[in-house]
Amino acid sequence: MAKKILIIGGVAGGATAAARLRRLDETADITVLERGPYVSFANCGLPYFLSGDIKKRSQLLLQTPEGFWSRYRVDVKTQTEAVEIRPTEKVVKARGPEGDVEYSYDALILTQGSNPIVPPLPGVNQEQVFKLWTIPDMDRIQKFLTEKAPATAVIAGGGFIGLEMAEAFHHRGIKTTVVELAPQIMATMDKEFAAAVQKQLEADGVAVKTGVGLASIGPKTVQLSDGSELAADLVLLSVGVRSELTLAKAAGLALGAAGGLQVDEFLRTSDPNIWAAGDMIETVNLISGKKARIPLAGPANRQGRLAATNIASTYLPGVAARRYRGAFGSSVVKIFDTTAASTGLTEKAAREAGLSVGTSTVHKGHHAGYYPGAEILSLKLVWEKPSGRLLGAQAFGKQGVEKRIDALAVALLGKLTVQDLAEADFAYAPPYSSANDPINMAAFSAQNALEGVCALTAPDQLLARPLTKDEILLDVRTLGEHAKGHAAGALHIPLDELRDNLAQVPAKKVHVYCKDGFQGYLAVRILKQNGIDADNIAGGWTSMVRCGWEETK
Ligand code: FAD
């Protein structure tokens, strides 16, 4: 008897699961129920259509029900909403163009995704207030842009969709402000990296307000929680997503502690005939080991494939069940002509997870400085003390950002240490990298710290407390660099004059900083070998300023 497989949700996880099942089992009877008008569309491409980078709307429609049928013999029913799951009968009731229809199944896959949160603000239901999650959402925004030609926009939420849309609106000549309730945008990055992204947005003409939320929305303005007001012909809400759990809850499926649907390591829900994948489930953060919701396209696609494999393994000889290990939340976002990317835990998240954390940061050319076009790449490694196990990484710059983060995502998967990364043999030629890649350099710095060669201090940790009377800051930059701005009260001795001026350095704990961290390391080595207790501020003045260190002139 052909197995009846039913899938609710036909986009990232659902479409992948359907195609994988057909590749494994030519005889299965596979049906996909999708409540929207499109199956398998490119959610992640929506901002780029609105920006004008993607010219044709049709490029976002990756499959049609007809295409799915002819290629995979999968019966896709669009505009058909599953309204009830009856697990004991193994039946799903759906409502669509054919009226109410009941579908029986041998195995059911839930890939219903998530829904954008719409805060219950006064004025939130007006025609100029949007969310962006589906093609119809995108069409509504496009129509409004074309017909109403808004001059100003406010985006609530400084996550990656908010920032992609800020750029899109800016490209369309709209004066745009991003309003973020948290103290920083980009929750996936530590504050100095978020600050670099914010500075870039501002340099490109997008205003950013942090630590303040929307209080209400008027016809042409928004009122903020600090009492101020912004002009807003258009408002986009992009403040996060919630798992779509209505059906699962009503069916009595177990929910998890992180706000998603609970699944086991084979992506099976608490009902033995129901599997689930994508934004709606909670999984494990592979680094912290904690349950987490990681609503991203990569995990959704791979989970869809795995759920299909595991269903096939229950009845097809030769198909083995596979465990889903979890995810790191690797992500990347384009901010005008720069890129910000991260993988694993931030320093903040690692500390909150109770880990003993070290960090090392480099600001270094993305390729050899003598080859034309080198751009500064900021790279931070977060690692565990004393093992050196890599916990996460962040990068920001114009070139080579995602290449480093992807390499580091694989390093996380392989449970590598900074000692391993110090030895990693990366492909090198001057147009692409340096003989010591920025990853090697950041790993050397971590290794030096772990081995006591040069201790590192995280700039935000130092900034968070007043210096004691037994500590000083030492600035070893050039006279010109120092004159442009420095930390109040810092002793200034340029690196090349340090050996001749050691007598000026008081017998205290010395926190050294240079421009980007490297010369600080050289200074620490000189000081230590002359009996002075010193450490290096990771990432130097560049990171200190991004952390909020006040510049004195
Ligand atoms: P979805 O792809 O959302 O599919 C769920 C489907 O289930 C929906 O189409 C919904 O209509 C359907 N459904 C729900 N309930 C029912 C029901 N009762 N009956 C029938 N159908 C139902 N991720 C990245 O990793 N990188 C990016 O750059 C990125 N950019 C994004 C940009 C935008 C604008 C958006 C909206 C998302 C972006 N994402 C990105 C997130 C990514 O798209 C999601 O993580 C991914 O699509 C989740 O896949 P899913 O299968 O779980 O859910």
XYZ file of C-alpha atoms and ligand atoms in Angstrom:
606
model
C 0.000 0.000 0.000
C 1.333 3.456 -0.928
C 1.983 5.562 2.179
C -0.096 8.687 2.561
C 2.081 11.617 3.571
C 0.443 14.939 4.326
C 2.373 18.186 4.751
C 0.914 21.382 6.215
C 2.834 24.422 4.932
C 4.368 24.519 1.465
C 7.302 26.913 1.551
C 10.843 26.402 2.894
C 10.536 23.304 5.096
C 7.371 21.883 3.519
C 8.408 22.057 -0.136
C 11.806 20.570 0.714
C 10.210 17.729 2.668
C 7.812 16.936 -0.192
C 10.574 16.826 -2.806
C 12.843 14.693 -0.605
C 10.054 12.224 0.121
C 9.370 11.774 -3.548
C 13.071 11.208 -4.254
C 13.070 8.478 -1.608
C 9.704 6.907 -2.373
C 8.293 6.936 -5.889
C 5.040 5.346 -4.720
C 4.028 7.580 -1.788
C 0.856 9.622 -2.028
C 2.144 13.112 -1.070
C -0.158 16.101 -0.493
C 0.833 19.617 0.575
C -1.709 22.017 2.072
C -0.725 25.678 1.798
C -3.050 28.415 2.979
C -1.330 31.141 0.950
C -1.644 31.594 -2.801
C 1.929 30.428 -3.537
C 3.974 27.348 -2.862
C 7.743 27.461 -2.422
C 8.331 31.192 -2.803
C 11.529 33.038 -1.910
C 10.642 34.720 1.434
C 14.232 35.860 1.826
C 14.090 37.648 -1.538
C 11.113 39.891 -0.682
C 13.208 42.905 0.503
C 15.269 42.758 -2.682
C 12.214 42.993 -4.903
C 11.046 46.032 -2.948
C 14.507 47.596 -3.230
C 14.443 47.077 -7.007
C 17.467 44.739 -6.994
C 15.238 41.860 -8.131
C 13.388 43.210 -11.134
C 10.785 40.550 -11.820
C 8.262 39.464 -9.221
C 8.074 36.072 -10.957
C 11.689 35.393 -9.942
C 10.450 34.996 -6.363
C 8.035 32.222 -7.283
C 10.244 29.173 -7.209
C 7.589 26.567 -7.959
C 3.938 26.304 -8.924
C 1.468 23.555 -7.985
C 1.571 22.477 -11.637
C 5.383 22.412 -11.616
C 5.393 20.389 -8.409
C 2.985 17.929 -9.924
C 4.875 17.424 -13.164
C 8.317 17.188 -11.547
C 7.450 15.355 -8.304
C 3.857 14.138 -8.575
C 3.128 16.035 -5.375
C -0.428 17.310 -5.030
C -0.158 20.918 -3.812
C -3.374 22.555 -2.682
C -2.887 26.307 -2.349
C -5.350 28.640 -0.600
C -6.192 25.624 1.485
C -5.903 26.052 5.214
C -5.619 23.129 7.595
C -8.099 23.939 10.361
C -7.956 20.837 12.540
C -5.654 17.924 13.247
C -7.202 14.806 14.770
C -4.155 12.740 15.736
C -6.007 9.688 17.027
C -7.898 9.311 13.728
C -4.865 10.457 11.687
C -7.018 13.005 9.877
C -6.563 16.682 8.991
C -9.502 18.873 8.107
C -8.781 21.639 5.596
C -10.753 24.528 4.176
C -10.149 25.713 0.624
C -11.601 26.195 -2.849
C -13.013 22.651 -2.682
C -14.817 23.455 0.595
C -14.044 21.496 3.759
C -12.095 18.339 2.966
C -10.729 15.714 5.336
C -7.341 14.190 4.531
C -6.221 10.990 6.185
C -2.500 10.330 6.582
C 0.001 7.707 7.615
C 2.518 10.410 8.450
C 2.000 14.146 8.862
C 4.668 16.858 8.635
C 4.007 20.264 10.155
C 5.996 23.075 8.514
C 3.715 25.986 9.302
C 6.481 28.466 9.980
C 6.001 31.524 12.137
C 4.061 34.769 12.118
C 5.404 38.278 12.512
C 4.462 39.819 15.840
C 2.059 42.737 15.483
C 2.178 44.784 18.698
C -1.262 46.008 19.816
C -0.467 49.702 19.348
C -3.052 52.437 18.859
C -3.233 53.040 15.096
C -1.676 49.717 14.107
C -4.539 48.804 11.749
C -4.166 51.754 9.379
C -3.505 51.226 5.667
C 0.065 52.615 5.829
C 1.168 50.092 8.491
C 2.733 46.919 7.094
C 4.485 43.692 7.965
C 6.583 41.751 5.467
C 6.267 37.983 5.576
C 4.553 36.786 2.403
C 4.202 37.690 -1.274
C 0.801 39.346 -0.630
C 2.481 41.436 2.122
C 5.134 42.442 -0.390
C 2.520 43.252 -3.043
C 0.690 45.514 -0.609
C 3.859 47.439 0.192
C 4.800 47.712 -3.497
C 1.331 49.049 -4.356
C 1.514 51.607 -1.552
C 4.982 52.727 -2.657
C 3.851 53.119 -6.247
C 0.500 54.767 -5.583
C 1.238 56.892 -2.504
C 4.929 57.701 -3.032
C 5.666 57.995 0.698
C 8.433 60.442 1.590
C 9.133 59.091 5.077
C 9.181 55.633 6.652
C 9.634 54.292 10.159
C 10.706 50.694 10.648
C 10.065 49.203 14.072
C 12.761 46.613 14.749
C 16.465 46.565 13.967
C 16.831 42.884 13.077
C 17.930 41.681 9.682
C 14.573 42.134 7.904
C 14.212 45.654 9.351
C 17.677 46.601 8.156
C 17.232 45.067 4.704
C 14.012 47.033 4.361
C 15.681 50.241 5.593
C 18.104 49.921 2.715
C 15.269 49.100 0.288
C 13.259 52.175 1.301
C 16.362 54.354 1.209
C 17.087 53.171 -2.357
C 13.589 54.265 -3.273
C 14.264 57.785 -2.005
C 12.324 57.442 1.256
C 13.721 59.126 4.378
C 13.870 56.152 6.730
C 14.312 55.741 10.488
C 14.837 52.416 12.243
C 13.443 52.395 15.792
C 14.704 49.620 18.067
C 13.468 49.045 21.608
C 16.614 47.211 22.753
C 19.752 49.230 23.523
C 21.261 48.078 20.207
C 20.192 46.889 16.759
C 21.231 43.403 15.538
C 20.667 41.207 18.600
C 22.805 38.523 16.928
C 25.940 40.610 17.447
C 27.785 42.106 20.400
C 27.363 45.791 20.958
C 30.580 46.939 19.283
C 29.622 45.116 16.072
C 26.043 46.389 16.256
C 27.498 49.891 16.707
C 29.600 49.475 13.554
C 26.484 48.416 11.617
C 24.535 51.368 13.014
C 27.310 53.797 12.063
C 27.270 52.393 8.535
C 23.503 52.800 8.244
C 23.752 56.381 9.473
C 26.626 57.120 7.085
C 24.445 55.841 4.250
C 21.550 58.083 5.304
C 19.311 55.846 7.443
C 18.523 57.235 10.906
C 18.619 54.793 13.831
C 17.081 55.229 17.272
C 17.767 52.616 19.930
C 16.358 52.109 23.407
C 12.985 53.464 22.361
C 9.804 51.852 21.051
C 6.702 52.827 19.134
C 3.917 54.050 21.440
C 1.253 54.822 18.835
C 0.821 55.396 15.123
C -0.933 58.421 13.653
C -1.897 58.937 10.007
C 1.408 60.639 9.095
C 3.543 60.220 12.220
C 4.570 57.777 14.909
C 4.829 58.629 18.584
C 7.737 57.051 20.418
C 7.930 55.828 24.003
C 10.252 58.725 24.918
C 7.535 61.214 23.923
C 9.148 62.238 20.635
C 7.472 62.027 17.246
C 8.716 61.017 13.803
C 7.239 61.696 10.377
C 6.022 58.388 8.940
C 4.037 58.128 5.724
C 4.707 54.395 5.964
C 5.350 52.147 8.975
C 6.861 48.678 8.762
C 6.600 46.399 11.786
C 9.499 43.991 12.002
C 9.775 43.209 15.686
C 10.168 39.438 15.669
C 8.215 36.277 14.964
C 6.208 33.723 16.892
C 5.880 30.030 16.014
C 2.558 29.185 14.341
C 1.192 26.810 16.957
C -2.600 27.180 16.888
C -3.284 23.802 15.261
C -0.566 21.965 17.145
C -1.830 23.271 20.484
C -5.430 22.319 19.700
C -4.252 18.850 18.673
C -2.598 18.424 22.072
C 0.984 18.249 20.775
C 3.607 19.036 23.416
C 5.109 22.514 23.282
C 8.640 23.327 24.354
C 10.144 25.684 26.907
C 11.507 28.120 24.289
C 8.089 28.864 22.764
C 8.209 26.428 19.855
C 6.758 23.007 19.066
C 8.616 20.261 20.866
C 10.317 17.635 18.684
C 12.751 14.857 19.507
C 16.144 14.465 17.870
C 14.452 12.784 14.882
C 12.102 15.782 14.509
C 9.145 13.752 15.704
C 6.555 15.566 17.787
C 4.925 14.093 20.897
C 2.591 12.215 18.506
C 4.389 9.262 16.871
C 2.800 9.910 13.452
C 3.561 13.624 13.292
C 6.922 15.192 12.457
C 7.707 18.927 12.290
C 10.339 21.248 10.862
C 11.229 24.906 10.374
C 10.372 28.093 12.225
C 7.581 26.521 14.267
C 9.770 24.057 16.161
C 12.303 24.574 18.870
C 15.599 22.850 18.566
C 18.938 22.903 20.343
C 21.500 25.659 20.163
C 24.505 23.492 19.426
C 26.873 25.624 21.462
C 24.921 26.412 24.601
C 23.055 23.098 24.497
C 19.906 25.022 25.397
C 16.542 24.764 23.655
C 16.142 27.592 21.175
C 14.005 28.807 18.314
C 16.200 29.534 15.321
C 13.828 30.894 12.652
C 16.108 30.864 9.624
C 15.844 29.439 6.138
C 18.892 27.149 6.271
C 17.763 25.159 9.320
C 14.159 25.037 7.975
C 15.294 23.512 4.680
C 17.609 20.970 6.262
C 15.020 20.001 8.876
C 12.398 19.508 6.131
C 14.761 17.163 4.324
C 15.541 15.293 7.536
C 11.907 14.902 8.631
C 11.158 13.382 5.203
C 14.122 11.015 5.497
C 13.058 9.937 8.960
C 9.499 9.233 7.854
C 10.797 7.146 4.946
C 13.092 5.284 7.356
C 10.033 3.989 9.247
C 8.888 1.889 6.289
C 11.546 1.825 3.570
C 14.345 -0.711 3.986
C 17.752 0.869 3.370
C 16.748 4.370 4.490
C 18.373 5.192 7.820
C 16.902 7.624 10.334
C 19.123 10.603 11.052
C 19.416 12.715 14.156
C 19.043 16.477 13.940
C 21.889 17.873 15.956
C 20.735 21.490 16.232
C 21.901 24.792 14.787
C 24.218 27.696 15.522
C 22.047 30.484 14.108
C 24.607 31.483 11.471
C 23.338 34.591 9.700
C 24.455 37.280 7.302
C 23.009 40.611 6.258
C 23.936 43.144 3.593
C 24.041 46.730 4.857
C 24.528 48.919 1.775
C 28.041 48.016 0.568
C 29.043 46.286 3.808
C 28.230 42.873 5.266
C 27.608 41.807 8.858
C 27.616 38.110 9.739
C 27.769 35.923 12.796
C 27.691 32.328 13.934
C 27.340 30.666 17.316
C 27.140 32.594 20.570
C 27.881 36.247 21.036
C 30.121 37.191 23.941
C 27.025 38.419 25.784
C 25.075 35.195 25.174
C 28.064 33.072 26.161
C 28.411 34.984 29.452
C 24.671 34.678 30.079
C 24.993 30.921 29.476
C 27.411 30.858 32.401
C 30.474 30.025 30.323
C 33.938 31.303 31.127
C 34.508 33.483 28.080
C 37.482 34.936 26.254
C 37.365 37.051 23.115
C 39.896 38.173 20.557
C 39.276 40.777 17.881
C 41.234 41.854 14.825
C 40.629 44.723 12.413
C 42.690 43.707 9.453
C 42.726 43.965 5.641
C 40.526 41.316 4.070
C 43.466 40.578 1.788
C 47.138 41.566 1.611
C 47.491 45.315 2.165
C 49.923 45.704 -0.740
C 47.404 44.331 -3.230
C 44.958 47.054 -4.376
C 41.536 47.164 -2.791
C 42.156 45.797 0.712
C 39.205 46.625 2.974
C 39.247 46.492 6.752
C 37.541 43.387 8.094
C 36.577 43.325 11.780
C 36.514 39.795 13.160
C 35.790 38.693 16.698
C 36.199 35.179 18.059
C 34.378 34.143 21.224
C 35.934 31.160 22.984
C 35.810 29.225 26.193
C 38.457 29.468 28.876
C 40.633 27.532 29.502
C 39.861 24.960 26.767
C 39.957 27.404 23.839
C 36.808 25.810 22.352
C 35.319 28.158 19.772
C 31.883 29.409 20.897
C 31.042 31.930 18.208
C 32.247 34.597 15.817
C 31.169 37.900 14.322
C 32.490 39.816 11.346
C 31.817 43.140 9.682
C 33.337 44.872 6.676
C 33.089 45.437 2.961
C 34.708 42.257 1.697
C 35.414 38.715 2.811
C 32.989 38.763 5.751
C 30.765 35.781 4.975
C 33.748 33.699 3.845
C 35.247 33.947 7.331
C 31.954 33.321 9.124
C 31.183 30.289 6.973
C 34.617 28.850 7.728
C 34.004 29.477 11.422
C 30.533 27.875 11.272
C 32.227 24.706 10.032
C 34.809 25.072 12.803
C 31.936 25.189 15.313
C 30.418 22.060 13.797
C 33.774 20.331 14.138
C 34.085 21.572 17.755
C 37.425 23.168 16.930
C 39.460 25.242 19.352
C 41.285 28.504 18.780
C 44.474 26.416 18.875
C 43.123 24.473 15.866
C 42.241 27.736 14.116
C 45.749 29.072 14.681
C 46.922 26.139 12.555
C 44.113 26.228 9.971
C 45.549 26.151 6.490
C 43.440 28.587 4.452
C 43.827 29.146 0.717
C 45.963 32.232 0.143
C 46.978 34.544 -2.671
C 47.237 38.358 -2.284
C 43.901 39.190 -3.995
C 42.036 36.957 -1.532
C 43.689 36.958 1.867
C 46.971 37.328 3.735
C 49.475 34.580 4.448
C 48.014 34.712 7.952
C 44.280 35.010 7.388
C 42.326 37.274 9.798
C 40.989 34.031 11.335
C 44.547 32.847 11.998
C 45.421 36.258 13.478
C 42.426 36.323 15.819
C 43.246 32.737 16.822
C 46.913 33.637 17.490
C 45.702 36.406 19.751
C 43.417 33.971 21.613
C 46.186 31.397 21.859
C 48.573 34.020 23.268
C 45.968 34.943 25.848
C 45.348 31.343 26.860
C 49.060 30.630 27.132
C 49.797 33.765 29.165
C 51.896 35.353 26.412
C 49.605 38.375 26.185
C 46.471 38.608 28.303
C 43.447 40.216 26.656
C 40.810 42.463 28.184
C 37.390 42.839 26.581
C 36.799 46.590 26.077
C 33.171 46.560 27.205
C 34.100 44.689 30.388
C 36.662 47.373 31.198
C 34.283 50.165 30.292
C 31.600 48.720 32.553
C 33.556 49.536 35.720
C 35.725 52.421 36.964
C 39.483 51.805 36.909
C 40.933 51.230 40.371
C 43.816 53.341 41.665
C 46.098 50.418 40.839
C 45.292 50.406 37.119
C 46.117 52.708 34.211
C 45.352 52.859 30.508
C 48.330 53.154 28.155
C 47.795 54.445 24.623
C 50.636 53.326 22.327
C 49.347 54.856 19.112
C 51.146 57.549 17.155
C 50.929 61.224 18.132
C 48.571 61.893 15.223
C 46.229 59.012 16.129
C 46.199 60.050 19.778
C 45.411 63.678 18.880
C 42.313 62.632 16.930
C 40.748 61.163 20.078
C 41.783 59.051 23.050
C 40.532 57.666 26.374
C 40.433 60.238 29.166
C 43.328 59.862 31.597
C 45.292 57.441 29.421
C 49.072 57.686 29.524
C 50.367 58.156 25.976
C 53.666 56.649 24.870
C 53.904 55.720 21.171
C 54.979 52.109 20.706
C 58.296 52.925 19.055
C 59.272 55.135 22.041
C 58.134 52.697 24.720
C 61.472 50.942 25.358
C 63.142 54.330 25.997
C 60.377 55.583 28.292
C 59.622 52.619 30.526
C 60.407 54.737 33.565
C 57.273 56.765 32.839
C 55.074 53.688 33.258
C 53.919 53.466 36.891
C 54.089 50.158 38.782
C 50.404 49.423 38.247
C 48.309 47.073 36.174
C 48.600 48.495 32.644
C 45.772 48.097 30.126
C 47.353 48.816 26.749
C 45.513 49.923 23.651
C 46.584 50.713 20.120
C 44.585 51.339 16.945
C 43.397 47.791 16.288
C 44.999 45.472 18.843
C 48.195 44.349 17.122
C 50.624 47.047 18.295
C 49.113 46.768 21.763
C 50.276 43.166 21.738
C 53.824 44.265 20.880
C 53.691 46.814 23.705
C 52.474 44.212 26.199
C 55.385 41.967 25.270
C 57.852 44.805 25.905
C 56.220 45.701 29.228
C 55.990 42.134 30.478
C 59.589 41.382 29.659
C 60.481 44.447 31.713
C 58.564 43.196 34.717
C 55.431 45.303 34.209
C 52.007 43.672 34.583
C 50.123 44.467 31.362
C 47.283 43.255 29.185
C 46.013 44.244 25.772
C 42.532 45.652 25.119
C 41.082 43.347 22.445
C 40.533 45.135 19.142
C 42.218 48.324 20.411
C 40.765 51.808 20.074
C 38.558 50.755 17.137
C 36.663 48.304 19.368
C 36.740 50.671 22.359
C 34.995 53.444 20.419
C 32.435 50.990 19.060
C 31.767 49.857 22.652
C 30.942 53.433 23.564
C 34.253 54.656 24.989
C 34.157 58.421 25.143
C 36.714 60.163 22.919
C 38.699 62.970 24.534
C 40.637 65.306 22.250
P 7.637 29.231 5.933
O 8.639 29.244 4.856
O 7.200 30.538 6.472
O 6.377 28.412 5.438
C 5.280 28.157 6.283
C 4.036 28.075 5.428
O 3.029 27.406 6.153
C 3.466 29.450 5.086
O 3.469 29.653 3.687
C 2.056 29.425 5.660
O 1.112 30.035 4.811
C 1.783 27.925 5.763
N 0.787 27.602 6.783
C 0.782 27.945 8.088
N -0.302 27.453 8.709
C -1.015 26.780 7.772
C -2.231 26.055 7.796
N -2.933 25.939 8.919
N -2.646 25.482 6.649
C -1.941 25.616 5.510
N -0.782 26.288 5.424
C -0.325 26.858 6.549
N 16.124 33.430 6.692
C 17.449 33.332 6.436
O 18.065 32.356 6.860
N 18.098 34.283 5.697
C 17.457 35.359 5.192
O 18.061 36.196 4.500
C 16.084 35.501 5.462
N 15.403 36.565 5.001
C 14.057 36.654 5.217
C 13.382 37.749 4.702
C 12.020 37.854 4.878
C 11.294 39.048 4.356
C 11.317 36.817 5.552
C 9.829 36.896 5.696
C 11.983 35.737 6.083
C 13.365 35.650 5.927
N 14.092 34.581 6.453
C 15.435 34.486 6.228
C 13.426 33.557 7.300
C 13.052 32.333 6.479
O 12.322 32.713 5.366
C 12.248 31.390 7.366
O 13.052 31.016 8.452
C 11.825 30.139 6.615
O 11.016 30.464 5.516
C 11.041 29.210 7.543
O 10.588 28.100 6.827
P 9.275 27.309 7.269
O 9.066 26.238 6.268
O 9.381 26.956 8.686
O 8.129 28.396 7.175
